[in-house]
Amino acid sequence: MRVLPRPRTSAVASTASGMGHLYSRWTPYLFLLPYLLAFLTFRLGPSLFGLGMSFTRWSIVGSPEWIGTANYELMRIDPRLDAALKNTAFFTGLTVPLLVVLSLALAIFLNQPHKGRALGRVAAFTPYVLMSTVVGVLWTWILEKDFGLLNAYLNKLGIGGLPWLVSQDVALYGIILTTVWWTVGYGMVLFLAGLQDIPAELYEAARIDGAGPLHLLRHITLPLLAPTTFVVLMLTLINSFQVFDQVYVMTSGGPGTSTLTLVQYIYTTAFQNLRMGYGAAVATLLFGILIVFALIQAYLYRRGIRGVAS
Amino acid sequence: MISMRLLGKLIWYALLVALVVVMLAPIAWMLSTSFKPETEIATIDVHWIPRTFTLDNYQRVFDRFNILRWTLNSLIVSTGATLLVLLLDSLAGYALARMQFAGRGVIFAVILSMLFVPMQITVVPLFLMFSKLNLTDTYLALILPVGANVTGVFLMRQFFLNIPYELEDAARVDGASTLRIWWSVVLPLARPALTAVAIVTFLSTWNSFFWPLIATRTDASRTLPVGIAQFMSLRPGQAQGAQAYGQAMAGAVLAAMPPIVVFYMLQRYFIEGISMTGIKG
């Protein structure tokens, strides 16, 4: 998300055109109407409705029964939700730093002025072009315990294979590995864009002053990439917390609850066990967590701006 | 000094080769497995080139799964959703950027606030709504909710803010209606923004999984990602036969190749588009 041009304020807009009154009073609303209808019906409405549902018991047959905060009280003692929260936090805690560091390293590496870097960029981005379920199916096979490609090479190297997706201890690592391979190219592209915005004169000036490559990295590249790093961090954080597709295809949350994530749990609860009310309550919890992320983001962003200004 | 540089270059190229191998080997392995007979799939030896080359896996995919129908469904849904988003968002974005009216700020703020609301919270109510209307397992159930996307409106509005007013004013002096100005003056100017929104919408709908998984039941509307998931998730977490893997890789190859080919042809636009919008494709 590059910084978009600052919107003109309405006052400026009206004086600039001087013709703000030439359409009828209702025209703006008519232009907005089709979108707003979709927005209310498929986004705002269902969000509020979902919030309301979280206070009910509702299987798909029959009518909803208002049960107050019972769903939320149940959440506090639900061991499966507990596992889902822990797994999601663990997945996020490992995936996000890995993705940020690796995609930054890739971008810097593939920004070197050597022939062949375009090939590297295309190769690194190729997995991201695949749809999630193709990636899931492919890596289920690669991580297969007996005949999978990864274990074949691990055995050859004498390290020994792991029961990737069938053991409670390592299944989540298998999904993390898959996710990093799949999405690292996305962060790389954002970082590459950020690198193009750093003026070359800065490097030249520093080099004339005798700065070495590590010095350039630490004092020019990394500080000037900070806004991009922030964006990549926030995007991967939000995406990681909502991880579902790979999990659904590769393990469906198993073995046991070892890879059960929040969204997988919402899916199982609402659409397999048909506990719609409780599913909506867990979705509301996810919403709450994401709001906290957004607030932290806003806070850090503001502090960051002040930091740059001072 | 020169030898240091040479060494650095050598290391760089060694790393480049390692990178390309790590990123592309899984895809090559997918291709390789898809052409292998069962006996060669279930072996501990790694053969990158199949010893016996067979199309059986592909034959089985076409016999047992309606993969062409899934692809057609995905094309229809993604195209429909893209057209819908272009229409709704360019109208709404234009009003939000260029017109003065009561409630503009509030409306825009409410729209933007939905960026923070995860779509998972909407799926349960959406499912109930489409069930009540008897519209689950239809294209409409997959297309219509995309029309409520937020980023498209935001991008269109930002773009419209920066179009010079003079062009619209000239048309207005000539007596053109607002709708006419939107259609024949503003939209042609907005081609870059429309293209970006179209690409982002098409890709995200094409790859969308969570809602289509819930909203589809049969091959009548099942999209490609949901179909592909069936190859593995029948008995997730359990060991599956070699036949299942051969067949799954053939299906994965069929689903993966068109996007990879398109990406290699248009990679510049993909990468530019992503760095411009920062939106997950």
XYZ file of C-alpha atoms in Angstrom:
591
model
C 0.000 0.000 0.000
C 1.925 2.933 -1.201
C 1.008 6.273 0.256
C -1.788 7.571 -1.895
C -2.105 11.211 -2.824
C -3.715 13.261 -0.156
C -7.402 13.744 -0.942
C -8.466 17.285 -1.595
C -10.740 18.631 1.045
C -14.275 19.323 -0.021
C -13.785 23.056 0.346
C -10.901 23.036 -2.103
C -12.838 20.778 -4.415
C -15.852 23.030 -4.663
C -13.861 26.190 -5.262
C -11.680 24.413 -7.773
C -14.637 23.381 -9.850
C -16.932 26.204 -8.911
C -19.690 24.112 -10.394
C -20.586 21.861 -7.504
C -24.249 22.798 -7.841
C -24.788 21.715 -11.407
C -26.177 18.300 -10.583
C -29.434 17.742 -8.789
C -29.600 17.123 -5.083
C -30.340 13.442 -5.501
C -27.690 12.637 -8.106
C -24.945 11.745 -5.600
C -27.253 9.341 -3.799
C -28.292 7.713 -7.057
C -24.627 7.155 -7.952
C -24.029 5.635 -4.535
C -27.194 3.579 -4.392
C -26.124 0.384 -6.223
C -22.941 0.048 -4.197
C -24.595 0.956 -0.913
C -27.293 -1.652 -1.505
C -24.639 -4.334 -1.965
C -22.647 -2.961 0.950
C -25.610 -3.007 3.327
C -26.925 -6.390 2.203
C -23.669 -8.321 1.993
C -21.271 -6.570 4.336
C -22.562 -4.171 6.974
C -25.862 -5.984 7.530
C -24.355 -9.475 7.909
C -21.604 -8.112 10.171
C -24.138 -6.634 12.579
C -26.363 -9.680 12.224
C -23.395 -11.925 13.016
C -22.740 -9.911 16.125
C -26.372 -10.405 17.157
C -26.253 -14.115 16.371
C -23.371 -14.551 18.772
C -25.900 -14.094 21.578
C -28.105 -16.914 20.350
C -28.215 -20.659 20.101
C -29.047 -21.451 16.513
C -28.716 -24.611 14.518
C -29.585 -24.208 10.878
C -32.983 -25.848 11.364
C -35.313 -24.216 13.842
C -35.300 -20.670 15.071
C -32.708 -18.818 17.106
C -32.924 -18.796 20.855
C -31.589 -15.795 22.765
C -29.115 -17.018 25.367
C -27.426 -13.781 26.366
C -23.692 -14.080 26.874
C -23.757 -17.852 27.312
C -21.670 -18.391 24.164
C -19.007 -16.066 25.477
C -18.973 -17.803 28.833
C -18.654 -21.130 27.054
C -15.686 -19.766 25.095
C -13.760 -19.266 28.306
C -13.848 -22.960 29.142
C -13.778 -24.441 25.631
C -10.568 -26.494 25.278
C -10.839 -26.625 21.492
C -11.070 -22.843 21.262
C -8.122 -22.647 23.600
C -6.135 -24.913 21.272
C -7.248 -22.875 18.244
C -6.114 -19.626 19.840
C -2.757 -21.082 20.847
C -2.165 -22.643 17.431
C -3.131 -19.454 15.607
C -0.854 -17.385 17.826
C 2.000 -19.848 17.359
C 1.473 -19.961 13.598
C 1.412 -16.161 13.444
C 4.341 -15.750 15.799
C 6.555 -17.899 13.607
C 5.207 -17.141 10.126
C 5.180 -13.349 10.340
C 8.835 -12.817 11.380
C 9.967 -15.475 8.904
C 8.036 -13.853 6.079
C 9.148 -10.311 6.865
C 12.830 -11.206 7.230
C 12.973 -13.589 4.276
C 11.047 -11.364 1.886
C 13.215 -8.383 2.859
C 16.374 -10.454 2.360
C 15.092 -11.669 -1.006
C 14.265 -8.135 -2.138
C 17.702 -6.796 -1.209
C 19.361 -9.847 -2.766
C 17.393 -9.528 -6.006
C 17.954 -5.782 -6.164
C 21.695 -6.300 -6.764
C 22.712 -5.173 -10.235
C 23.552 -8.633 -11.573
C 22.224 -10.312 -14.678
C 19.689 -12.984 -13.830
C 17.973 -11.130 -11.033
C 14.755 -10.932 -13.046
C 14.745 -14.736 -13.181
C 15.118 -14.835 -9.406
C 12.238 -12.409 -8.928
C 9.922 -14.383 -11.185
C 10.893 -17.672 -9.508
C 10.340 -16.260 -6.016
C 6.931 -14.898 -6.957
C 5.715 -17.953 -8.889
C 4.325 -19.895 -5.891
C 2.163 -16.910 -4.965
C 0.394 -17.214 -8.314
C -0.963 -20.629 -7.291
C -4.329 -20.880 -5.625
C -4.300 -21.859 -1.964
C -5.792 -25.296 -2.476
C -3.288 -26.205 -5.198
C -0.537 -25.262 -2.739
C -2.228 -27.312 -0.018
C -2.605 -30.390 -2.194
C 0.953 -30.085 -3.516
C 2.562 -29.738 -0.094
C 0.485 -32.554 1.384
C 2.298 -34.719 -1.132
C 5.730 -33.127 -0.604
C 5.413 -33.513 3.174
C 4.117 -37.069 2.908
C 5.778 -39.200 5.576
C 7.017 -42.168 3.543
C 7.323 -41.087 -0.075
C 7.313 -37.307 0.170
C 10.034 -35.295 -1.544
C 11.168 -33.442 1.568
C 11.694 -36.568 3.656
C 13.448 -38.264 0.755
C 16.077 -35.521 0.736
C 16.236 -35.238 4.528
C 16.965 -38.974 4.641
C 19.594 -38.652 1.947
C 21.308 -35.916 3.907
C 21.288 -38.165 6.940
C 19.108 -35.766 8.917
C 16.186 -38.139 8.888
C 12.623 -37.436 7.827
C 9.806 -36.175 10.008
C 6.190 -37.374 10.144
C 5.210 -33.884 8.928
C 1.454 -33.782 8.754
C 0.567 -36.878 10.743
C 2.249 -36.068 14.043
C 0.803 -33.657 16.576
C 4.276 -32.325 17.312
C 5.281 -31.183 13.843
C 2.084 -30.804 11.797
C 1.859 -27.069 12.406
C 5.484 -26.629 11.286
C 4.573 -28.346 8.040
C 1.833 -25.778 7.455
C 4.145 -22.902 8.387
C 6.771 -24.135 5.928
C 4.132 -24.356 3.194
C 2.848 -20.860 3.928
C 6.296 -19.273 3.879
C 7.132 -20.894 0.524
C 3.799 -19.808 -0.894
C 3.715 -16.150 0.159
C 7.317 -14.987 0.529
C 7.263 -13.594 -3.029
C 4.424 -11.257 -2.155
C 6.368 -9.468 0.571
C 9.384 -9.428 -1.708
C 7.481 -7.503 -4.383
C 6.384 -4.899 -1.840
C 9.953 -4.538 -0.559
C 11.324 -4.291 -4.101
C 8.905 -1.439 -4.753
C 10.098 0.219 -1.553
C 13.730 -0.160 -2.614
C 13.057 1.612 -5.934
C 11.871 4.652 -3.972
C 15.201 5.116 -2.200
C 17.177 7.800 -4.087
C 20.402 6.406 -5.546
C 22.203 9.665 -4.610
C 21.988 8.682 -0.946
C 24.047 5.583 -1.589
C 26.512 7.464 -3.772
C 27.035 10.159 -1.175
C 27.544 7.608 1.584
C 29.945 5.605 -0.570
C 32.002 8.711 -1.256
C 32.196 9.112 2.516
C 33.666 5.619 2.619
C 30.656 3.664 3.891
C 30.753 -0.117 3.395
C 27.829 -2.278 2.258
C 26.785 -3.213 5.805
C 26.831 0.420 6.801
C 24.656 1.314 3.791
C 22.221 -1.444 4.726
C 21.967 -0.365 8.326
C 21.884 3.381 7.925
C 20.144 3.895 4.583
C 18.280 0.832 3.306
C 16.653 -0.405 6.495
C 15.558 2.983 7.892
C 14.156 4.119 4.557
C 12.342 0.820 4.123
C 10.659 1.187 7.515
C 7.265 2.250 6.058
C 7.273 -0.742 3.685
C 8.311 -3.061 6.498
C 5.400 -1.743 8.518
C 2.951 -2.467 5.688
C 4.325 -5.977 5.067
C 4.256 -6.700 8.785
C 0.642 -5.615 9.198
C -0.582 -7.419 6.081
C 1.128 -10.698 6.980
C -0.053 -10.385 10.570
C -3.687 -9.982 9.555
C -3.486 -12.730 6.929
C -1.743 -15.141 9.298
C -4.372 -14.707 11.942
C -7.029 -15.672 9.411
C -5.171 -18.704 8.043
C -7.590 -21.333 6.810
C -7.234 -22.683 3.263
C -3.950 -24.588 3.649
C -5.044 -25.947 7.002
C -8.376 -27.130 5.644
C -6.751 -28.979 2.750
C -3.679 -30.356 4.505
C -4.938 -31.394 7.936
C -8.434 -29.990 8.599
C -7.108 -29.007 12.005
C -5.701 -32.411 12.924
C -4.153 -34.611 14.041
C -6.113 -34.053 17.240
C -6.328 -30.300 17.558
C -2.672 -29.729 16.703
C -3.321 -27.537 13.651
C -6.779 -26.264 14.532
C -6.808 -22.518 13.829
C -9.436 -19.911 14.663
C -11.018 -19.767 11.221
C -10.887 -23.550 10.863
C -12.708 -23.726 14.193
C -15.325 -21.214 13.028
C -15.862 -23.340 9.928
C -16.151 -26.615 11.844
C -18.420 -25.172 14.507
C -20.810 -23.306 12.250
C -20.886 -25.425 9.116
C -20.068 -28.964 10.201
C -21.520 -29.076 13.693
C -24.146 -26.492 12.690
C -23.750 -24.456 15.867
C -24.309 -21.166 14.076
C -24.616 -19.026 17.201
C -21.413 -20.279 18.767
C -19.620 -20.043 15.410
C -20.689 -16.397 15.176
C -19.368 -15.810 18.692
C -15.945 -17.208 17.773
C -15.980 -15.029 14.625
C -16.704 -12.036 16.849
C -13.697 -12.959 18.964
C -11.567 -12.981 15.805
C -12.973 -9.560 14.962
C -12.008 -8.321 18.434
C -8.438 -9.559 17.999
C -8.116 -7.925 14.582
C -9.441 -4.652 15.985
C -6.721 -4.740 18.621
C -4.152 -5.230 15.841
C -5.649 -2.293 13.948
C -5.457 -0.051 17.021
C -1.839 -1.014 17.658
C -1.164 -0.346 13.996
C -2.755 3.098 14.163
C -0.818 3.908 17.332
C 2.529 2.804 15.903
C 1.818 4.591 12.642
C 1.188 7.855 14.424
C 4.257 7.445 16.604
C 6.257 6.615 13.494
C 5.176 9.842 11.806
C 6.075 11.866 14.860
C 9.406 10.055 15.066
C 10.251 10.989 11.497
C 9.160 14.581 12.005
C 11.258 15.152 15.110
C 39.974 -6.057 -5.226
C 38.821 -7.517 -8.505
C 38.998 -11.051 -7.127
C 36.896 -9.994 -4.132
C 34.293 -8.700 -6.541
C 34.430 -11.889 -8.531
C 34.007 -13.941 -5.378
C 31.022 -11.851 -4.361
C 29.484 -12.357 -7.766
C 30.060 -16.107 -7.597
C 28.389 -16.318 -4.197
C 25.494 -14.240 -5.505
C 24.973 -16.594 -8.444
C 25.238 -19.663 -6.208
C 22.524 -18.208 -3.967
C 20.425 -17.332 -7.001
C 20.532 -20.929 -8.216
C 19.606 -22.177 -4.733
C 16.704 -19.737 -4.602
C 15.354 -20.692 -8.012
C 15.616 -24.397 -7.132
C 13.842 -24.038 -3.776
C 11.014 -21.966 -5.237
C 10.449 -24.006 -8.382
C 11.328 -27.565 -7.317
C 7.950 -28.230 -5.658
C 6.193 -27.179 -8.858
C 8.492 -29.361 -10.963
C 7.804 -32.238 -8.568
C 4.067 -31.712 -9.017
C 4.512 -32.009 -12.807
C 6.773 -35.021 -12.466
C 4.430 -36.926 -10.144
C 1.432 -36.210 -12.332
C 2.997 -38.204 -15.187
C 4.077 -41.187 -13.084
C 2.329 -44.546 -12.717
C 1.315 -45.638 -9.217
C 4.299 -47.917 -8.740
C 6.713 -45.098 -9.358
C 4.900 -42.665 -7.065
C 5.111 -44.936 -4.030
C 8.876 -45.284 -3.895
C 11.580 -43.790 -1.729
C 13.909 -43.097 -4.657
C 13.639 -39.640 -6.136
C 13.150 -39.693 -9.895
C 12.593 -36.271 -11.335
C 12.010 -37.687 -14.806
C 9.357 -40.424 -14.777
C 10.752 -43.752 -16.041
C 7.408 -44.693 -17.432
C 5.508 -41.754 -18.738
C 1.747 -42.067 -18.340
C -1.358 -39.928 -18.725
C -3.452 -42.218 -16.537
C -3.610 -39.682 -13.712
C -5.048 -37.056 -16.041
C -7.467 -39.587 -17.490
C -8.705 -40.376 -13.974
C -9.096 -36.708 -13.088
C -11.301 -36.138 -16.112
C -13.255 -39.357 -15.496
C -13.926 -38.814 -11.813
C -13.987 -35.066 -11.372
C -15.765 -32.322 -13.237
C -12.687 -30.141 -13.427
C -13.719 -28.412 -16.652
C -17.005 -27.423 -15.070
C -15.196 -26.055 -11.991
C -12.958 -23.999 -14.279
C -15.923 -22.688 -16.230
C -17.691 -21.818 -12.958
C -14.610 -19.982 -11.732
C -14.381 -18.021 -14.988
C -18.049 -17.044 -14.893
C -17.981 -16.075 -11.229
C -14.713 -14.118 -11.452
C -15.791 -12.275 -14.611
C -19.240 -11.521 -13.227
C -17.824 -10.274 -9.929
C -15.259 -8.103 -11.708
C -17.856 -6.432 -13.933
C -20.135 -5.868 -10.954
C -17.340 -4.317 -8.899
C -16.202 -2.064 -11.760
C -19.724 -0.720 -12.222
C -20.640 -0.241 -8.552
C -17.269 1.084 -7.425
C -16.739 3.553 -10.255
C -20.195 5.025 -9.661
C -19.792 5.196 -5.894
C -16.166 6.309 -6.041
C -17.116 9.133 -8.395
C -19.862 10.396 -6.107
C -17.595 10.185 -3.063
C -14.737 11.985 -4.783
C -16.495 14.646 -6.839
C -19.886 15.481 -5.396
C -20.989 17.440 -2.376
C -23.825 15.979 -0.375
C -25.032 15.579 3.155
C -23.568 12.511 4.859
C -20.634 12.068 2.498
C -18.044 11.912 5.249
C -20.108 9.554 7.378
C -20.856 7.212 4.488
C -17.207 7.037 3.480
C -16.121 6.439 7.076
C -18.644 3.620 7.533
C -17.492 1.994 4.290
C -13.846 2.214 5.318
C -14.543 0.917 8.808
C -15.545 -2.393 7.262
C -11.909 -2.901 6.260
C -11.306 -3.960 9.841
C -14.205 -6.378 10.011
C -13.086 -9.850 8.940
C -15.292 -11.456 6.331
C -15.515 -14.570 8.515
C -18.007 -12.728 10.676
C -20.312 -12.252 7.702
C -20.302 -15.810 6.371
C -22.730 -17.323 8.864
C -25.412 -14.655 8.235
C -24.692 -14.694 4.493
C -25.157 -18.439 4.409
C -28.469 -18.190 6.260
C -29.612 -15.392 3.956
C -28.817 -17.269 0.754
C -30.333 -20.449 2.206
C -33.576 -18.639 2.964
C -33.669 -17.304 -0.596
C -32.849 -20.756 -1.949
C -29.836 -19.277 -3.670
C -27.008 -21.351 -2.234
C -25.102 -23.302 -4.836
C -25.735 -20.642 -7.487
C -23.466 -18.174 -9.256
C -25.397 -15.311 -7.656
C -24.390 -16.433 -4.167
C -20.756 -16.295 -5.216
C -20.892 -13.063 -7.250
C -23.136 -10.685 -5.306
C -21.180 -10.522 -2.014
C -18.057 -9.467 -3.938
C -19.954 -6.312 -4.936
C -19.679 -5.127 -1.336
C -15.876 -4.935 -1.419
C -14.279 -1.878 0.155
C -10.876 -1.562 -1.464
C -12.276 -1.014 -4.954
C -14.364 1.948 -3.833
C -11.387 3.363 -1.994
C -9.072 3.044 -4.999
C -11.607 4.530 -7.422
C -12.275 7.463 -5.113
C -8.573 8.176 -4.674
C -8.095 8.120 -8.418
C -11.062 10.391 -9.174
C -9.816 12.938 -6.649
C -6.870 13.633 -8.923
C -8.551 14.054 -12.284
C -8.439 17.726 -13.366
C -11.778 19.454 -12.894
C -11.479 21.385 -16.147
C -12.397 18.370 -18.262
C -15.653 17.790 -16.436
C -16.431 21.485 -16.374
C -15.990 21.741 -20.124
C -18.409 18.864 -20.673
C -20.855 20.424 -18.247
C -20.784 23.716 -20.078
C -21.631 21.737 -23.201
C -24.745 20.573 -21.358
C -23.806 16.954 -20.660
C -25.619 15.191 -17.822
C -23.676 13.911 -14.812
C -24.187 10.312 -15.862
C -22.958 11.211 -19.312
C -19.867 12.933 -17.893
C -19.152 9.906 -15.715
C -19.431 7.573 -18.685
C -17.716 9.477 -21.464
C -15.309 11.828 -19.702
C -14.370 10.352 -16.343
C -14.312 6.613 -17.009
C -11.991 6.787 -20.031
C -9.557 8.820 -17.924
C -9.792 6.277 -15.135
C -8.550 3.366 -17.206
C -5.434 2.739 -15.039
C -7.518 2.628 -11.861
C -10.203 0.478 -13.509
C -7.517 -1.931 -14.711
C -5.979 -2.183 -11.248
C -9.364 -2.769 -9.615
C -10.286 -5.317 -12.305
C -7.076 -7.313 -11.872
C -7.277 -7.312 -8.092
C -10.962 -8.284 -8.091
C -10.573 -10.996 -10.696
C -7.612 -12.596 -8.926
C -9.089 -12.449 -5.455
C -12.369 -13.947 -6.703
C -10.549 -16.591 -8.738
C -8.545 -17.623 -5.662
C -11.358 -17.174 -3.150
C -11.969 -20.298 -1.089
C -13.716 -19.779 2.255
C -17.072 -18.447 1.061
C -17.295 -20.666 -2.077
C -16.544 -23.700 0.117
C -19.561 -22.796 2.236
C -21.894 -21.564 -0.473
C -21.451 -24.379 -3.022
C -22.703 -27.933 -2.705
C -22.534 -29.437 -6.173
C -20.586 -29.132 -9.385
C -23.301 -26.766 -10.631
C -21.532 -23.849 -8.941
C -18.410 -25.358 -7.356
C -15.382 -23.266 -8.248
C -11.902 -24.537 -9.062
C -10.296 -23.951 -5.628
C -13.144 -25.779 -3.895
C -12.956 -28.609 -6.405
C -9.198 -28.985 -6.033
C -9.573 -29.171 -2.251
C -11.590 -32.358 -2.728
C -8.536 -34.194 -3.984
C -7.012 -34.263 -0.516
C -9.502 -33.340 2.130
C -11.630 -36.456 1.825
C -9.523 -38.094 4.507
C -7.348 -35.254 5.711
C -4.333 -36.049 7.827
C -4.432 -39.706 6.904
C -2.092 -41.550 4.616
C -3.537 -41.787 1.151
C -2.792 -44.202 -1.642
C -0.298 -43.464 -4.374
C -3.187 -43.291 -6.822
C -4.732 -40.441 -4.852
C -1.504 -38.457 -5.020
C -0.968 -39.053 -8.732
C -4.495 -37.948 -9.424
C -4.210 -34.953 -7.073
C -1.012 -33.762 -8.765
C -2.619 -34.063 -12.191
C -5.540 -31.961 -10.972
C -3.181 -29.466 -9.361
C -1.181 -29.157 -12.585
C -4.356 -28.496 -14.575
C -5.407 -25.789 -12.108
C -1.938 -24.275 -11.751
C -0.767 -24.033 -15.339
C -3.128 -21.366 -16.728
C -2.310 -18.825 -13.959
C 1.428 -19.565 -14.226
C 1.373 -19.087 -18.006
C -0.619 -15.863 -17.703
C 1.740 -14.658 -14.973
C 4.831 -15.338 -17.077
C 3.314 -13.417 -19.977
C 2.092 -10.490 -17.887
C 4.509 -10.597 -14.941
C 5.388 -6.930 -15.210
C 1.742 -5.894 -14.737
C 1.177 -8.342 -11.899
C 4.121 -7.097 -9.943
C 3.416 -3.446 -10.681
C -0.236 -3.926 -9.764
C 0.600 -5.459 -6.423
C 3.131 -2.833 -5.481
C 0.626 -0.150 -6.524
C -2.322 -1.422 -4.515
C -0.622 -3.530 -1.868
C -3.633 -5.766 -1.938
C -3.500 -9.486 -1.606
C -4.265 -10.914 -5.034
